[in-house]
Tab-separated table of C-alpha atoms and ligand atoms in Angstrom:
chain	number	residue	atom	x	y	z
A	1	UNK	CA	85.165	128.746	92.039
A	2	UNK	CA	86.367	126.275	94.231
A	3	UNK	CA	88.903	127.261	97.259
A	4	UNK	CA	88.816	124.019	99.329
A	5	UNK	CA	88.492	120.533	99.405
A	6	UNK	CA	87.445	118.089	101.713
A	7	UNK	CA	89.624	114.680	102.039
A	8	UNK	CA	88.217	111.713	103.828
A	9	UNK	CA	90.142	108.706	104.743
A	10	UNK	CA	89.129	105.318	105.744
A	11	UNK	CA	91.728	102.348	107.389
A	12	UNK	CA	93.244	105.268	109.912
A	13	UNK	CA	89.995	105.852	111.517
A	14	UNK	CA	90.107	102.382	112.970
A	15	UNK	CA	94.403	103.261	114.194
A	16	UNK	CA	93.281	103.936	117.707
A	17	UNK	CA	96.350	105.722	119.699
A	18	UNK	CA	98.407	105.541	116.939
A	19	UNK	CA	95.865	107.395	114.755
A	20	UNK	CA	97.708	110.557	115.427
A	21	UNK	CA	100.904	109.304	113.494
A	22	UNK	CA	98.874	108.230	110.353
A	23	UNK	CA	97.365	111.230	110.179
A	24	UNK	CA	100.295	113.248	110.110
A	25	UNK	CA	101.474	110.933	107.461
A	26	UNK	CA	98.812	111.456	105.100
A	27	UNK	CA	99.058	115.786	105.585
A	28	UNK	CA	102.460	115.313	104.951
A	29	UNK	CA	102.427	112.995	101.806
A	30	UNK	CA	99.473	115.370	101.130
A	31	UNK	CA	101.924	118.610	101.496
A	32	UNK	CA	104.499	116.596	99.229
A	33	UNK	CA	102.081	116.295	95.977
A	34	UNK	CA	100.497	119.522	96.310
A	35	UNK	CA	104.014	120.766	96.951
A	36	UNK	CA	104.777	119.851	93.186
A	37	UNK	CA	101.906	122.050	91.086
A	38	UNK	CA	100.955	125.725	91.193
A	39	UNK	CA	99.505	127.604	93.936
A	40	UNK	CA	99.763	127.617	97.234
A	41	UNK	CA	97.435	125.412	99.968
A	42	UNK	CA	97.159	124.725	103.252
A	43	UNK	CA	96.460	121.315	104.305
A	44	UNK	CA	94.289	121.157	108.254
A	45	UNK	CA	93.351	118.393	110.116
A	46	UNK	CA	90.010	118.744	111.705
A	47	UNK	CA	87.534	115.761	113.517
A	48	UNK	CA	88.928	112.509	111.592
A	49	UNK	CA	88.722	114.789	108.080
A	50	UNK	CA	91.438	116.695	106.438
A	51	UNK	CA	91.147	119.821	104.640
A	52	UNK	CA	92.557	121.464	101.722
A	53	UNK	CA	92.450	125.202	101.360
A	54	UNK	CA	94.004	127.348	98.401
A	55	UNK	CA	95.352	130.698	99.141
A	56	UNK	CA	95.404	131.980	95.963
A	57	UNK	CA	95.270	130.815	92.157
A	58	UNK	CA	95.438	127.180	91.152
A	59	UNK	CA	94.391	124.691	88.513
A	60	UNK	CA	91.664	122.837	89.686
A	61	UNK	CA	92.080	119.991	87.452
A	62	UNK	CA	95.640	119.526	88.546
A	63	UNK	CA	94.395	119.782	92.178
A	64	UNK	CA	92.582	117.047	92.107
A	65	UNK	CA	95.081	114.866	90.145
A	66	UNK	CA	97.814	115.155	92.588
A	67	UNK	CA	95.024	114.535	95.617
A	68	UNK	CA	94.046	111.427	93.738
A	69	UNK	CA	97.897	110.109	94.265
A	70	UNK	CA	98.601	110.302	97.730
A	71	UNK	CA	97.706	106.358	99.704
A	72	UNK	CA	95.196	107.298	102.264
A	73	UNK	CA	92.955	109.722	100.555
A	74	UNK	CA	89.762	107.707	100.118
A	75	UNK	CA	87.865	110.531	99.056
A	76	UNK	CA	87.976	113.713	97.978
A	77	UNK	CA	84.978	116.768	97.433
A	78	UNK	CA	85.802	120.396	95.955
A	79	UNK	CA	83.970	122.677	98.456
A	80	UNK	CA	82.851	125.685	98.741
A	81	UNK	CA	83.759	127.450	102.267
A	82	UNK	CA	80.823	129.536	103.744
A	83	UNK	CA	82.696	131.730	106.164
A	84	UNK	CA	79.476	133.345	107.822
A	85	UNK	CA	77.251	130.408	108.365
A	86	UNK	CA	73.996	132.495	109.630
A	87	UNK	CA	70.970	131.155	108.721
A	88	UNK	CA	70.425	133.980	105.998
A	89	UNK	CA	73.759	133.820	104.399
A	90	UNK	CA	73.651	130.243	104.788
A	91	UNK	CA	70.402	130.216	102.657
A	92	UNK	CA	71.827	132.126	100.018
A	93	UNK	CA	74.857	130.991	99.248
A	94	UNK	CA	73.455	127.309	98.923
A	95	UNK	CA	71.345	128.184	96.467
A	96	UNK	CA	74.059	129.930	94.481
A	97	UNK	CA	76.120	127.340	94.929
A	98	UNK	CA	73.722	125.439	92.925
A	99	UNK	CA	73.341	127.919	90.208
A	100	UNK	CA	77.031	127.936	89.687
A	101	UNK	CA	77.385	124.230	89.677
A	102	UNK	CA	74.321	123.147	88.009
A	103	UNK	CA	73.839	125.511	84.628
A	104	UNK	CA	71.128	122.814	84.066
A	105	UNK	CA	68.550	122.321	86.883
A	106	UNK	CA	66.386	119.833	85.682
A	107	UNK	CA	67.666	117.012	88.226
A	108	UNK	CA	66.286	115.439	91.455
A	109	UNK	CA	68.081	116.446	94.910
A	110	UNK	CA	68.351	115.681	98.222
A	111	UNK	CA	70.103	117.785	100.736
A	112	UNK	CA	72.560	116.354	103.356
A	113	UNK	CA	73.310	118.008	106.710
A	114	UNK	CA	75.448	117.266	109.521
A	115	UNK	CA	76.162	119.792	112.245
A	116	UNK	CA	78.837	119.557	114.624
A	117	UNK	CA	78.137	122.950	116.001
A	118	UNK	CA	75.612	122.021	118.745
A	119	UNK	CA	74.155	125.509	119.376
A	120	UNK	CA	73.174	126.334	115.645
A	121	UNK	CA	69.914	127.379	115.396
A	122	UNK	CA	68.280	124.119	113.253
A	123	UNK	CA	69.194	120.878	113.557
A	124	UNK	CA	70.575	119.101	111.066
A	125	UNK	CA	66.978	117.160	109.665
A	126	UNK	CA	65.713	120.811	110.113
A	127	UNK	CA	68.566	122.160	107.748
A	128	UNK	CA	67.906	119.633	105.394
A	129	UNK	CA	64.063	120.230	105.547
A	130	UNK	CA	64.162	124.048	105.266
A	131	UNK	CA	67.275	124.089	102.463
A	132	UNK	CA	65.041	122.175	100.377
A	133	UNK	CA	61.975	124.146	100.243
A	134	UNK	CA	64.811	127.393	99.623
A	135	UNK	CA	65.935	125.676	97.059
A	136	UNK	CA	62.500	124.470	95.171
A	137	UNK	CA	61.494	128.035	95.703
A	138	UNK	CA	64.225	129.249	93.838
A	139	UNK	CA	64.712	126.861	91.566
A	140	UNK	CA	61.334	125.136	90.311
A	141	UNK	CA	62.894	122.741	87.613
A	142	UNK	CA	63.980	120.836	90.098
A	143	UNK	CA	62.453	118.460	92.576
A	144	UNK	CA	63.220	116.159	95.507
A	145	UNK	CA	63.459	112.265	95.745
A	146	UNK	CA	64.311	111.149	98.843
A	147	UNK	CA	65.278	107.884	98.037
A	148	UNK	CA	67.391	107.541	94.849
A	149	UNK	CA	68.199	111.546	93.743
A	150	UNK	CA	70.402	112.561	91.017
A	151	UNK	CA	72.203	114.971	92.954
A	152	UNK	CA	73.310	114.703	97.092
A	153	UNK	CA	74.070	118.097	98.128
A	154	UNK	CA	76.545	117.836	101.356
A	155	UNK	CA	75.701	120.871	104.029
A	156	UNK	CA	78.101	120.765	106.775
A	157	UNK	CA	78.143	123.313	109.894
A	158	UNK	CA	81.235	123.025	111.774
A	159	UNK	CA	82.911	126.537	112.828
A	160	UNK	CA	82.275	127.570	109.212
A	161	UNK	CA	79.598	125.984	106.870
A	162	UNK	CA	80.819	124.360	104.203
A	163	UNK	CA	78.680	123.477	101.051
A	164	UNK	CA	79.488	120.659	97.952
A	165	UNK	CA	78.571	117.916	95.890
A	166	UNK	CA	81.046	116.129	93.946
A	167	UNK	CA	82.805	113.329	94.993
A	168	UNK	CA	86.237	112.214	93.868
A	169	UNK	CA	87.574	108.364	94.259
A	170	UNK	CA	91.206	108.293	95.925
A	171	UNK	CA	94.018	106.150	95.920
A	172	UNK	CA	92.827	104.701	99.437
A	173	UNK	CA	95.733	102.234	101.352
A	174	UNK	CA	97.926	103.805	104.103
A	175	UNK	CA	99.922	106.821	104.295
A	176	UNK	CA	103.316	106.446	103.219
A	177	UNK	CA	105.629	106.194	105.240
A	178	UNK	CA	103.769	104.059	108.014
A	179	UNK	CA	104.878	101.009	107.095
A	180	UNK	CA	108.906	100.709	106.412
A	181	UNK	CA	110.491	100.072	102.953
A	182	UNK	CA	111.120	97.138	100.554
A	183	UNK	CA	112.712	96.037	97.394
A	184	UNK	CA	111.034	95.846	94.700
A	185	UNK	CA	112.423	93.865	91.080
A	186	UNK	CA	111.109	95.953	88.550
A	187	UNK	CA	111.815	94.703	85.126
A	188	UNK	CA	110.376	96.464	82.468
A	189	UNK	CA	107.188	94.174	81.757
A	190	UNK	CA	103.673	94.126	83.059
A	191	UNK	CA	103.377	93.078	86.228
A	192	UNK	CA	106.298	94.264	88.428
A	193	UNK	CA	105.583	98.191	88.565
A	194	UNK	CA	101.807	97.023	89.506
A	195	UNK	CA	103.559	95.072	91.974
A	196	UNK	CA	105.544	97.708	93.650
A	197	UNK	CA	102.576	100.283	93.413
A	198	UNK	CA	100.212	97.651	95.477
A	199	UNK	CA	103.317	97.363	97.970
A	200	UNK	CA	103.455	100.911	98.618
A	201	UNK	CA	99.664	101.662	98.444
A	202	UNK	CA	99.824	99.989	101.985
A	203	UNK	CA	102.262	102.784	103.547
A	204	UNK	CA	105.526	101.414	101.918
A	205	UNK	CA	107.995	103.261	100.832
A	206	UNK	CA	110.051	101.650	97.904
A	207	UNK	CA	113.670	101.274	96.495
A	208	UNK	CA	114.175	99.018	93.275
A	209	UNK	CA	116.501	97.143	91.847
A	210	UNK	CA	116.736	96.204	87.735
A	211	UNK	CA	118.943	93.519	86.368
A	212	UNK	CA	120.218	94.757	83.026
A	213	UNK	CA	122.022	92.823	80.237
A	214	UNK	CA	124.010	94.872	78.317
A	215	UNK	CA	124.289	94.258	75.018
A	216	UNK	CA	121.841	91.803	74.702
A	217	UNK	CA	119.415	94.168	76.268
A	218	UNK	CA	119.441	97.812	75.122
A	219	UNK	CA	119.417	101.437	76.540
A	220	UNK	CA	116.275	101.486	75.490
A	221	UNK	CA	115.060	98.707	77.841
A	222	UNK	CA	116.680	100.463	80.454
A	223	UNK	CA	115.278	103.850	79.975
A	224	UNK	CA	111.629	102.094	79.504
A	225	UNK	CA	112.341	100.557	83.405
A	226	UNK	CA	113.525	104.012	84.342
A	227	UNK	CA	110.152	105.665	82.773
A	228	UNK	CA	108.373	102.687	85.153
A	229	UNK	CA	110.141	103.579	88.258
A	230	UNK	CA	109.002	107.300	87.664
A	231	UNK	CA	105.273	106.530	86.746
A	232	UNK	CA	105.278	104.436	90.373
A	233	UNK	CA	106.950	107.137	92.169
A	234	UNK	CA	104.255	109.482	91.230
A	235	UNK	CA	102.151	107.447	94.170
A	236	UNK	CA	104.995	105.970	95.984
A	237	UNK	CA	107.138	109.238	96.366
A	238	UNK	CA	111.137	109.424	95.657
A	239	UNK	CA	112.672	106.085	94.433
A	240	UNK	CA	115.954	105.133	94.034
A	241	UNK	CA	115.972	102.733	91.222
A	242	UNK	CA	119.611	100.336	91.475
A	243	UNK	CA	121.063	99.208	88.050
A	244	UNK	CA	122.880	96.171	87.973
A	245	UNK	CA	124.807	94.528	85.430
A	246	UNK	CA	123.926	91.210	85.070
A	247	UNK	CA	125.283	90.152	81.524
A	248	UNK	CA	128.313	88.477	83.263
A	249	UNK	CA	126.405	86.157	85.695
A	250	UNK	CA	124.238	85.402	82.938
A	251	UNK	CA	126.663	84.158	80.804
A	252	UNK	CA	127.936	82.285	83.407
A	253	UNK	CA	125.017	80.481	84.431
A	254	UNK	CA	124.494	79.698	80.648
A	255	UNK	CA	127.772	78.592	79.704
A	256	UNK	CA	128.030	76.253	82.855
A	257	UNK	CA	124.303	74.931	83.936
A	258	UNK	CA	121.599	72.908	82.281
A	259	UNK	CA	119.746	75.406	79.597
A	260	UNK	CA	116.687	74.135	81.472
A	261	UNK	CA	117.475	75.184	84.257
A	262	UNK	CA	118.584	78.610	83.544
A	263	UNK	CA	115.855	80.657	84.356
A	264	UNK	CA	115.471	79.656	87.717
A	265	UNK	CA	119.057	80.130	88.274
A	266	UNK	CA	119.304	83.275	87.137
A	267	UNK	CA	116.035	84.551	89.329
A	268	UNK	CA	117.756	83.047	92.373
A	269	UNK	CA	120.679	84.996	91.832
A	270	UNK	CA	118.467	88.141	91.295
A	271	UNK	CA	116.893	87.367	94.814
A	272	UNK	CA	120.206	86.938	96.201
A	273	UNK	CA	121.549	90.371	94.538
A	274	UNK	CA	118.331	92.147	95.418
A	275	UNK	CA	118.716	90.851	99.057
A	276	UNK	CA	121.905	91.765	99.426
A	277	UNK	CA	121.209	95.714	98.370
A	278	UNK	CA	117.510	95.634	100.113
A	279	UNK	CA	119.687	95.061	103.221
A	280	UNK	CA	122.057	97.890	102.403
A	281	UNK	CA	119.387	100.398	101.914
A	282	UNK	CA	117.139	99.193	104.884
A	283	UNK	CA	114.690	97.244	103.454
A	284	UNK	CA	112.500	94.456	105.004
A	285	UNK	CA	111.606	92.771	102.294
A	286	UNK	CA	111.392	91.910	98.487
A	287	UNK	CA	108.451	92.440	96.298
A	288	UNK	CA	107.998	90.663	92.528
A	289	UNK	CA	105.415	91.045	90.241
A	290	UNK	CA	105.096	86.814	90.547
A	291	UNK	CA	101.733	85.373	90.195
A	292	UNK	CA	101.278	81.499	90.341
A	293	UNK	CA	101.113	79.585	87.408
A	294	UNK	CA	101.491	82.697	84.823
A	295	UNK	CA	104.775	81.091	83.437
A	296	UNK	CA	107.165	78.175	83.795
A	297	UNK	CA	109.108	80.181	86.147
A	298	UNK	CA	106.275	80.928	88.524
A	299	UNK	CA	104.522	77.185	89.256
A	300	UNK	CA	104.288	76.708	92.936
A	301	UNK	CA	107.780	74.595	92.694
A	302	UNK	CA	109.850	77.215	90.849
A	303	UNK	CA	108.576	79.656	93.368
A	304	UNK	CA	109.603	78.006	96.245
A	305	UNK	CA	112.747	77.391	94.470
A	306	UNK	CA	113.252	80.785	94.291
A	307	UNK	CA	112.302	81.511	97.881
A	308	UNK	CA	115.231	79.169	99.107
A	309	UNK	CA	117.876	81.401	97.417
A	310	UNK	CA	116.774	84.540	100.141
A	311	UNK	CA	116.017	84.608	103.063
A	312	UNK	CA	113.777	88.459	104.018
A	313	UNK	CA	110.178	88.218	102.870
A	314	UNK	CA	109.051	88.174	99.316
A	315	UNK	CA	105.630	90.326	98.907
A	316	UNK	CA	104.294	89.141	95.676
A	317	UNK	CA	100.852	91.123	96.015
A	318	UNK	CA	99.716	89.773	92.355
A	319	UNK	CA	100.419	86.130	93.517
A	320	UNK	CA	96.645	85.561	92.845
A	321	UNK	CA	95.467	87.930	90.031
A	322	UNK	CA	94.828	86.717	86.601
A	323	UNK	CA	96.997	88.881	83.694
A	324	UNK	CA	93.895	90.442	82.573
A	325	UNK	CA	93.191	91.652	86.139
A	326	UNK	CA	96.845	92.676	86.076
A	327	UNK	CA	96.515	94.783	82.948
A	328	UNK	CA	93.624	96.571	84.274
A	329	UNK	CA	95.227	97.913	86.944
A	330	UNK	CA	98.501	98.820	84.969
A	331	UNK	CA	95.733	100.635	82.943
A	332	UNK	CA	94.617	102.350	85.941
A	333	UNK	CA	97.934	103.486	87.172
A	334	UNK	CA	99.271	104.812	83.711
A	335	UNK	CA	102.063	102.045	83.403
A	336	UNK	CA	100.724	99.704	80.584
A	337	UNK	CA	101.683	101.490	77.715
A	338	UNK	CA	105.343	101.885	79.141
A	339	UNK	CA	105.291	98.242	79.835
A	340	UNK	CA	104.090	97.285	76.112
A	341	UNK	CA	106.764	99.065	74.206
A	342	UNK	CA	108.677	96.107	72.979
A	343	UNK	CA	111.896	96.292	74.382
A	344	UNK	CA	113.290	93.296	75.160
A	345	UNK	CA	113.963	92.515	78.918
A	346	UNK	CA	116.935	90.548	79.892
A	347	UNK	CA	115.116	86.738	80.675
A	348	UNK	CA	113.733	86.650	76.851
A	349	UNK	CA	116.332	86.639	75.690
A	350	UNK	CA	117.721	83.611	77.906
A	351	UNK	CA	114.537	81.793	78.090
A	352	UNK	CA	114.793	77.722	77.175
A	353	UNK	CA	112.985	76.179	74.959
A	354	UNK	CA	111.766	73.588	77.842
A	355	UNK	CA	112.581	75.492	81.303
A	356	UNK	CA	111.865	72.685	84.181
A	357	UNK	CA	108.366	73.663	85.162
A	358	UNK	CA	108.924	71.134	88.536
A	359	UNK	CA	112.741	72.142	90.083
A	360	UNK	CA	113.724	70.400	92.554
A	361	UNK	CA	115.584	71.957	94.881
A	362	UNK	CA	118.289	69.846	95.829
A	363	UNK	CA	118.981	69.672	91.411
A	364	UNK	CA	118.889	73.084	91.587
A	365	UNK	CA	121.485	73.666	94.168
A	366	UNK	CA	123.768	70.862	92.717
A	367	UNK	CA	123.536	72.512	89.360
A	368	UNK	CA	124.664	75.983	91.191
A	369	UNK	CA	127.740	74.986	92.657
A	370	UNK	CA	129.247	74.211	89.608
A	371	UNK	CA	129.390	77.964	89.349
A	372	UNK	CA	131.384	78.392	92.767
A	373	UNK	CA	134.635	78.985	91.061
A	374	UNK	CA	133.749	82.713	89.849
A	375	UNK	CA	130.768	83.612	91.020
A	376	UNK	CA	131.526	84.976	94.425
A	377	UNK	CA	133.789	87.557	92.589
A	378	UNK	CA	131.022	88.418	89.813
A	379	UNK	CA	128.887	89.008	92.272
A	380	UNK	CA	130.512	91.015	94.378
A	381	UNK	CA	131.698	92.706	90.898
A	382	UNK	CA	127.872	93.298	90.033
A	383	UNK	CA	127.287	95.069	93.125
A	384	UNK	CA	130.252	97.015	93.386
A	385	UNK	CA	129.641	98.755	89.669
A	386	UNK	CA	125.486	99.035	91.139
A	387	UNK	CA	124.247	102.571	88.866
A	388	UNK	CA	121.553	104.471	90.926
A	389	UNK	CA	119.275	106.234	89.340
A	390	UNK	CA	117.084	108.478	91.593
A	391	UNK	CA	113.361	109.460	90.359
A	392	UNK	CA	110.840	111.365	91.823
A	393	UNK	CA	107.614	112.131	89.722
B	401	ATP	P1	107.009	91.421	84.649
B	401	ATP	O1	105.852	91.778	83.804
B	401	ATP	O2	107.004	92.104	85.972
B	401	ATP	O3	108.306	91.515	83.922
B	401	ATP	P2	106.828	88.706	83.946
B	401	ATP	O4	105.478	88.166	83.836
B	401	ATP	O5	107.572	89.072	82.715
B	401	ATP	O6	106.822	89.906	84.985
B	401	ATP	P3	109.130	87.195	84.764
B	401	ATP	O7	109.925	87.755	83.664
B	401	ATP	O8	109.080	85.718	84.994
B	401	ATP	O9	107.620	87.614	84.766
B	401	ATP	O10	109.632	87.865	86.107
B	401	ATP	C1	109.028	87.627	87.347
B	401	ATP	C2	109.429	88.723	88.308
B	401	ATP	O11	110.848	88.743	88.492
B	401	ATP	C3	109.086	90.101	87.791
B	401	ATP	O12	107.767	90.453	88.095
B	401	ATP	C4	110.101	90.957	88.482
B	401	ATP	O13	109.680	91.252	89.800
B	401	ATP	C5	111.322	90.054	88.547
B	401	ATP	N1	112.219	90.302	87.388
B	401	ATP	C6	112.278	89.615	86.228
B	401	ATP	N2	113.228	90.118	85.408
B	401	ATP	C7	113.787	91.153	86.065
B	401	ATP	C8	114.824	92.100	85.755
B	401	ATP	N3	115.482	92.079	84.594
B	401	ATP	N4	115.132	93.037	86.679
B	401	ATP	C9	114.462	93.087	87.851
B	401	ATP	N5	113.488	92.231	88.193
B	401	ATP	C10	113.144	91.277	87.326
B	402	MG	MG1	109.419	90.066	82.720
């Protein structure tokens, strides 16, 4: 029954002059999921709110599910449009509001007004008074509490009236597109695609890059990153996912450096890689899914190991999240189960029995330039023979 929905948003209300530009961010990235389902809607700004309206058929679950992906939407209510908002209309069509929406009316209300039409006839305690004795006429299972009801019903008079009750949680964070783009390292476990989703939940759009290790990691593997990437992109919008192979530098690093060294090497020549292609496809920064002290490669030491190999911002939103907190949220987006199919991702199968858990730079860089013979020319090899995969959810 529903033709409309109300969207509120949070963090742009406080954008001063600027405010303008995020909200024409959020009806756009608004237009761009609604864009993708059945039916046709038009999307209206109005007084710090947005509004949805359907012009014709349209699955409301569907509706909702795409409003629930866009950053910025804190909120959203199915409404019901009252185009003549007269006090007599206005009357009735509240109350059958509730007799469509409530089949059951044995509930305590409360009724909600806020007018921003100065000159209607009640104001808005006086709408809420007089809606509630219409309503306990009409209805006599029900009855009012004030204080703690089971049921807010939202009356608003603006040009129209409009009429609801339900409440939706969104996405919240900033529009996309508000904030520039980054790099994100998505491998194909747990934490990285929660990464790059928290990155672009502030306005961020995203491009990622995946180091793949051919043979020794399968198509599989790679598909499972791809499947990543596209669960992401349906709240981060279009990303181009960059495929590189790493199985050369890998051996390298493992034929030539101490074994216990090797998985810091190898993420410092992912960082370098990843820089070098962030820069390319104007980003301003790296994210990983990093979080201190989760394994031998991310102690406070090995990350600031890592850090010296680049030099553009890393954003490593989990940095302080335990893995359960981590798993929740992967639960939340829809990218756990992905993550657990057990596909092996190219560090286990490198991994030493006893990495250094305490580098030291200067080792670190000592150990690296015994690699200076050949690995200018595998790198540059890597990034010439870069796949891109584009996905868009
Ligand atoms: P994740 O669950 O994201 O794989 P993890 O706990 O397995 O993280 P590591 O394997 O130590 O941690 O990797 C740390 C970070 O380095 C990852 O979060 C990711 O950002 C990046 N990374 C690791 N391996 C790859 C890879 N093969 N391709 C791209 N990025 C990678
Ligand atoms: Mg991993």
């Amino acid at each position: 029954m529903y033709q409309a929905f109300l969207l509120r948003y949070a963090e742009i209300g406080i954008k001063g002059k600027n405010r303008y530009k995020f909200e024409n961010a959020l009806c756009e990235q608004i237009r761009y999921r609604l864009d993708k389902i059945e039916g046709n809607f038009l999307v209206v700004r109005e007084q710090g709110r947005i509004y949805v309206e359907a012009q014709d058929e349209f699955d409301f679950e569907e509706a909702i599910d795409a409003m629930r992906h866009v950053f910025g939407v804190s909120s959203i209510s199915p409404v019901e449009v009252i185009e003549d908002k007269s006090w007599e209309n206005l009357k009735q069509k509240v109350g059958d509001f509730v007799e469509h929406q409530y089949p059951k009316r044995d509930f305590t209300f409360k009724v909600k007004a806020k007018r921003s039409d100065k000159h209607y006839i009640y104001t808005s305690p006086e709408i809420c008074a007089e809606l509630g004795g219409v309503l306990l006429e009409r209805f006599p299972e029900l009855s009012v509490d004030v204080h703690d009801p089971q049921a807010l019903l939202w009356v608003e008079v603006r040009d129209k009236a409009y009429v609801y009750s339900k409440v939706y949680a969104g996405a919240c964070g900033m529009p996309l597109g508000t904030n520039g783009k980054a790099m994100l390292l998505l491998s194909g476990g747990i934490d990285s695609p929660v990464a790059g989703y928290m990155i672009a939940k502030r306005g961020v759009y995203i491009e990622a890059v995946y180091f793949h290790a051919p043979p020794y990691t399968s198509e599989r593997a790679k598909q499972k990153v791809v499947e990543l990437a596209e669960i992401v992109s349906g709240y981060a919008g279009k990303i181009r996912l960059h495929v590189v192979d790493f199985t050369e530098i890998q051996m390298y690093i493992y034929e030539v450096c101490p074994h216990e060294e090797l998985t810091i090497i190898m993420r410092r020549y992912m960082m370098r890689i990843a820089e070098i292609l962030a820069g390319q496809n104007d980003c301003l920064g790296l994210i990983t899914g990093e979080s201190i002290g989760q394994v031998a490669s991310q102690t406070m030491h090995s990350l600031a190991a890592t850090d010296d190999a680049c030099t553009m911002p890393v954003y490593r939103p989990l940095i302080g999240f335990d893995k359960q907190e981590i798993v929740e949220l992967s639960e939340k987006i829809g990218t756990f189960e992905t993550s657990i199919q057990p596909y092996e991702d190219c560090c286990t199968i490198f991994v030493a029995k006893h990495p250094v858990t305490h580098p030291r730079v200067d080792v670190i860089r000592n150990s690296e330039k015994k690699l200076a013979e050949k690995m200018d020319e595998m790198m540059k090899k890597a990034l010439d023979t870069v796949e891109v995969i584009e996905v868009a959810k």
